[in-house]
Structures are given as structure tokens and as C-alpha cells.
Rosetta silent file (secondary structure, phi, psi, omega in degrees, C-alpha in Angstrom):
SEQUENCE: MRLVRQEGYLLPMVIMILLVSFIVGFATLNIGLFERNHANRRLDREAAFYLAEAGLQRACAHLQNDFNWQPEPGSLPLGVGEFEVIRQDQGQEIKLISTGRVRSQREQIELNLEVSDGLQAG
SCORE:     score description
SCORE:     0.000 S_00000001
   1 L     0.000  133.477 -175.866   33.208   19.983   71.442 S_00000001
   2 L  -105.187  129.505  178.749   33.239   20.190   75.170 S_00000001
   3 L   -91.800  132.824  177.802   32.912   23.534   76.999 S_00000001
   4 L   -95.922  125.792  179.570   34.934   24.011   80.154 S_00000001
   5 L   -83.773  129.577 -178.204   33.131   25.967   82.796 S_00000001
   6 L  -114.913   47.576  178.998   35.325   28.574   84.461 S_00000001
   7 L   -80.352  138.711  173.573   33.121   29.654   87.296 S_00000001
   8 L    87.782    2.532 -179.902   34.755   30.907   90.514 S_00000001
   9 L   -78.709  -20.848 -177.264   38.235   31.701   89.199 S_00000001
  10 H   -70.912  -40.103 -178.694   37.783   35.452   89.746 S_00000001
  11 H   -62.062  -47.459  176.590   37.431   35.273   93.532 S_00000001
  12 H   -62.119  -36.072  178.484   40.790   33.499   94.164 S_00000001
  13 H   -64.859  -43.452  178.668   42.535   35.981   91.836 S_00000001
  14 H   -63.348  -42.696  178.988   41.068   38.961   93.714 S_00000001
  15 H   -62.614  -41.912  178.865   42.085   37.424   97.055 S_00000001
  16 H   -64.941  -42.697  179.318   45.652   36.858   95.798 S_00000001
  17 H   -64.554  -42.207  176.873   45.919   40.421   94.471 S_00000001
  18 H   -63.102  -41.200  179.416   44.599   41.816   97.758 S_00000001
  19 H   -63.210  -46.068  178.057   47.032   39.661   99.741 S_00000001
  20 H   -63.310  -42.161  178.348   50.007   40.807   97.671 S_00000001
  21 H   -62.519  -40.316  178.337   48.871   44.444   97.955 S_00000001
  22 H   -63.865  -44.157 -179.842   48.525   44.073  101.720 S_00000001
  23 H   -63.991  -44.807  178.832   52.022   42.586  102.061 S_00000001
  24 H   -63.668  -43.536  179.060   53.595   45.325   99.909 S_00000001
  25 H   -64.322  -43.217  178.852   51.746   48.044  101.822 S_00000001
  26 H   -63.827  -42.529  178.739   52.693   46.617  105.218 S_00000001
  27 H   -64.378  -42.285  178.143   56.357   46.310  104.190 S_00000001
  28 H   -62.604  -41.973  177.590   56.381   49.891  102.890 S_00000001
  29 H   -62.104  -45.003  179.257   54.851   51.146  106.138 S_00000001
  30 H   -63.914  -41.691  178.120   57.439   49.292  108.238 S_00000001
  31 H   -63.253  -42.186  178.466   60.324   50.604  106.132 S_00000001
  32 H   -62.740  -42.652  178.135   58.973   54.144  106.454 S_00000001
  33 H   -65.630  -40.983  177.422   58.651   53.867  110.228 S_00000001
  34 H   -61.966  -45.799  179.786   62.162   52.434  110.522 S_00000001
  35 H   -62.799  -40.012  179.115   63.613   55.241  108.389 S_00000001
  36 H   -63.934  -45.507  178.501   61.764   57.877  110.417 S_00000001
  37 H   -63.382  -41.267  178.235   63.057   56.474  113.709 S_00000001
  38 H   -63.159  -43.007  178.874   66.586   56.246  112.322 S_00000001
  39 H   -64.349  -39.716  178.125   66.431   59.855  111.096 S_00000001
  40 H   -65.236  -40.473  177.692   65.173   61.047  114.501 S_00000001
  41 H   -65.020  -40.439  179.113   68.003   59.221  116.303 S_00000001
  42 H   -64.699  -42.142  178.193   70.542   60.717  113.903 S_00000001
  43 H   -62.472  -42.994  177.716   69.122   64.196  114.441 S_00000001
  44 H   -64.166  -38.804  179.040   69.276   63.722  118.225 S_00000001
  45 H   -65.398  -40.518  177.799   72.869   62.460  117.959 S_00000001
  46 H   -66.103  -41.570  177.559   73.881   65.529  115.936 S_00000001
  47 H   -63.158  -39.037  177.985   72.145   67.833  118.419 S_00000001
  48 H   -64.241  -38.846  177.143   73.975   66.066  121.275 S_00000001
  49 H   -61.988  -45.760 -178.813   77.291   66.622  119.478 S_00000001
  50 H   -68.376  -30.820  174.244   76.599   70.338  119.085 S_00000001
  51 H   -66.391  -42.283  177.369   75.575   70.572  122.743 S_00000001
  52 H   -62.342  -41.153  177.987   78.878   68.953  123.739 S_00000001
  53 H   -64.895  -39.523  176.835   80.706   71.421  121.500 S_00000001
  54 H   -62.504  -38.092  176.967   78.803   74.320  123.078 S_00000001
  55 H   -62.284  -41.195  177.319   79.905   73.075  126.496 S_00000001
  56 H   -66.656  -41.694  178.154   83.547   73.136  125.396 S_00000001
  57 H   -61.057  -41.620  178.806   83.176   76.627  123.924 S_00000001
  58 H   -64.136  -43.720  179.860   81.631   77.835  127.175 S_00000001
  59 H   -63.348  -42.201  178.864   84.434   76.241  129.208 S_00000001
  60 H   -63.766  -39.977  178.032   87.117   77.843  127.009 S_00000001
  61 H   -63.539  -42.135  177.637   85.474   81.259  127.371 S_00000001
  62 H   -64.969  -40.334 -179.367   85.410   80.867  131.171 S_00000001
  63 H   -66.862  -30.571  176.810   89.054   79.738  131.222 S_00000001
  64 H   -67.003  -34.191  179.609   90.115   82.809  129.250 S_00000001
  65 H   -83.962  -35.214 -176.552   88.558   85.027  131.922 S_00000001
  66 L  -146.191  107.108 -175.694   89.521   82.938  134.964 S_00000001
  67 L   -63.758  -25.982 -178.515   92.186   80.247  134.704 S_00000001
  68 L   -90.054    7.847 -178.389   91.022   78.649  137.966 S_00000001
  69 L   -58.683  137.831  175.438   87.415   78.279  136.781 S_00000001
  70 L  -120.028  137.922  179.599   85.788   74.959  137.614 S_00000001
  71 L   -65.715  154.095  176.787   82.690   73.662  135.822 S_00000001
  72 L   -67.192  143.751  176.355   79.412   73.430  137.665 S_00000001
  73 L   -71.522  140.835  178.149   78.610   69.961  138.984 S_00000001
  74 L    88.477 -176.439 -176.065   75.921   68.172  137.020 S_00000001
  75 L   -91.293  150.559  174.717   74.296   68.919  133.712 S_00000001
  76 E  -113.623  129.880  179.954   73.181   72.273  132.364 S_00000001
  77 E   -74.460  144.852  176.140   70.046   72.420  130.174 S_00000001
  78 E  -156.928  119.775  178.432   70.291   74.018  126.758 S_00000001
  79 L    62.012 -126.195 -176.646   67.683   73.835  124.007 S_00000001
  80 L   -88.960    0.486 -175.801   66.313   70.325  123.574 S_00000001
  81 E  -145.477 -148.532 -178.801   68.977   68.665  125.724 S_00000001
  82 E  -152.492  161.499  175.654   71.696   69.209  128.245 S_00000001
  83 E  -138.210  158.097  178.896   75.485   69.214  128.512 S_00000001
  84 E  -138.737  134.971  179.409   78.020   68.521  131.218 S_00000001
  85 E  -117.550  135.263  176.676   81.657   69.611  131.340 S_00000001
  86 E  -121.086  134.576  178.120   84.350   67.945  133.432 S_00000001
  87 E  -109.462  131.642  175.967   87.788   69.484  134.019 S_00000001
  88 E  -127.332  116.953  176.564   90.804   67.298  134.762 S_00000001
  89 E   -86.791  125.608 -177.674   94.132   68.947  135.553 S_00000001
  90 E  -131.108   82.214  179.690   97.019   66.732  134.468 S_00000001
  91 L    64.394 -115.126 -179.301  100.359   68.397  135.166 S_00000001
  92 L   -91.777   15.761  179.053  100.940   70.883  132.360 S_00000001
  93 E  -129.461  150.064  170.442   97.663   70.017  130.662 S_00000001
  94 E  -117.249  125.551  178.710   94.003   70.694  131.291 S_00000001
  95 E  -106.605  122.570  176.033   91.648   68.103  129.912 S_00000001
  96 E  -107.873  128.187  177.640   88.065   69.197  129.288 S_00000001
  97 E  -118.773  118.730 -179.029   85.459   66.505  128.674 S_00000001
  98 E  -116.492  131.438 -179.588   82.084   67.707  127.455 S_00000001
  99 E  -121.150  124.892  175.568   79.086   65.424  127.104 S_00000001
 100 E  -104.970  140.269  179.466   75.911   66.426  125.258 S_00000001
 101 E  -132.330  132.131  172.694   72.647   64.527  125.718 S_00000001
 102 E  -135.651  115.847 -175.271   69.423   64.690  123.725 S_00000001
 103 L    49.794 -118.598 -176.215   66.785   62.124  124.646 S_00000001
 104 L   -94.031    0.743 -176.796   68.509   58.730  124.395 S_00000001
 105 E   -97.879  144.024 -177.018   71.505   59.964  122.378 S_00000001
 106 E  -140.253  133.728  176.543   74.827   60.955  123.949 S_00000001
 107 E  -131.014  143.020 -177.734   77.976   62.433  122.408 S_00000001
 108 E  -128.762  138.119  178.591   81.264   63.195  124.137 S_00000001
 109 E  -128.595  139.822  176.434   84.121   65.494  123.085 S_00000001
 110 E  -117.432  144.589  178.023   87.508   65.880  124.757 S_00000001
 111 E  -135.253  126.038  176.894   89.838   68.867  124.522 S_00000001
 112 E  -103.702  123.721  178.286   93.413   68.928  125.840 S_00000001
 113 E  -110.842  131.984  177.840   94.817   72.384  126.646 S_00000001
 114 E   -91.540  130.929 -179.005   98.493   72.869  127.282 S_00000001
 115 L   -78.830  124.489 -179.789   99.331   75.226  130.132 S_00000001
 116 L   -84.437  163.028 -179.709  101.712   77.929  128.945 S_00000001
 117 L   -60.728  144.011  177.651  104.545   79.345  131.069 S_00000001
 118 L    94.410  -15.825  178.203  103.531   81.926  133.611 S_00000001
 119 L  -108.343  147.175  178.905  100.101   80.409  134.260 S_00000001
 120 L  -121.650  139.133  176.161   99.373   77.969  137.020 S_00000001
 121 L   -76.608  141.124 -177.809   96.694   75.364  137.091 S_00000001
 122 L  -105.652    0.000    0.000   94.355   75.668  140.037 S_00000001
């Protein structure tokens, strides 16, 4: 009967297990970082949307008090970002365009207001 010597088989097995563990760990880390970045961008995009909505609400409140109100040029800071409102008079309509920005994310909302009889656009 011949005995087969099995010396040295443990080291390659340990190296393979370590290599597989390293690959799984690295992949998990990359997926986690990607998900975190995606969640942060989504949060910034939602905040930009709400900033744009706040700009429209502010513009509507000003228009209720003064029909000839014109938005300030440039952006106004609010919270973690800024918003900008643009007014465009188009015959019997007023078009308000509000843009919210948070870091690299930008959202834009448009609102068309119909001018009722007795009021004049300025």
C-alpha cells in the first residue's frame, strides 16, 4: 500500500478563501458607496424640488399683494440651497418659472396663471 503525501495543500486553500473573501468584501463596499451616493443625490433632488415649490409659493403670495410684483434678479438662498423665480407675462397669462438648486441637483417648476378681468398685467 502506497501512502500519498498531502503536504502543502492547506496554504493554497487559505489563499483561495482569502481571495474570495477579499473580492466579496470589495464588491460589498463598492455597492454600499454607490447606494450612498445615489441616496444623497436623490435627497438633494427632492430638496431642490421643494425649494422650487417654495419659490412659487413666495411668488404667488407677492402677486396677491401686488399684481405688478417682479421677482428679484438672481438666486435667493434658502436652507441648504437656493431658488430663482422668473416671471413671463404672455398676454392674458403670467408664467412663473421657479428653479431650485441643491449642490449639483436642479429642479424646475412652471406655473401658468390666467389674468382675470379687471386686473392688468404690468
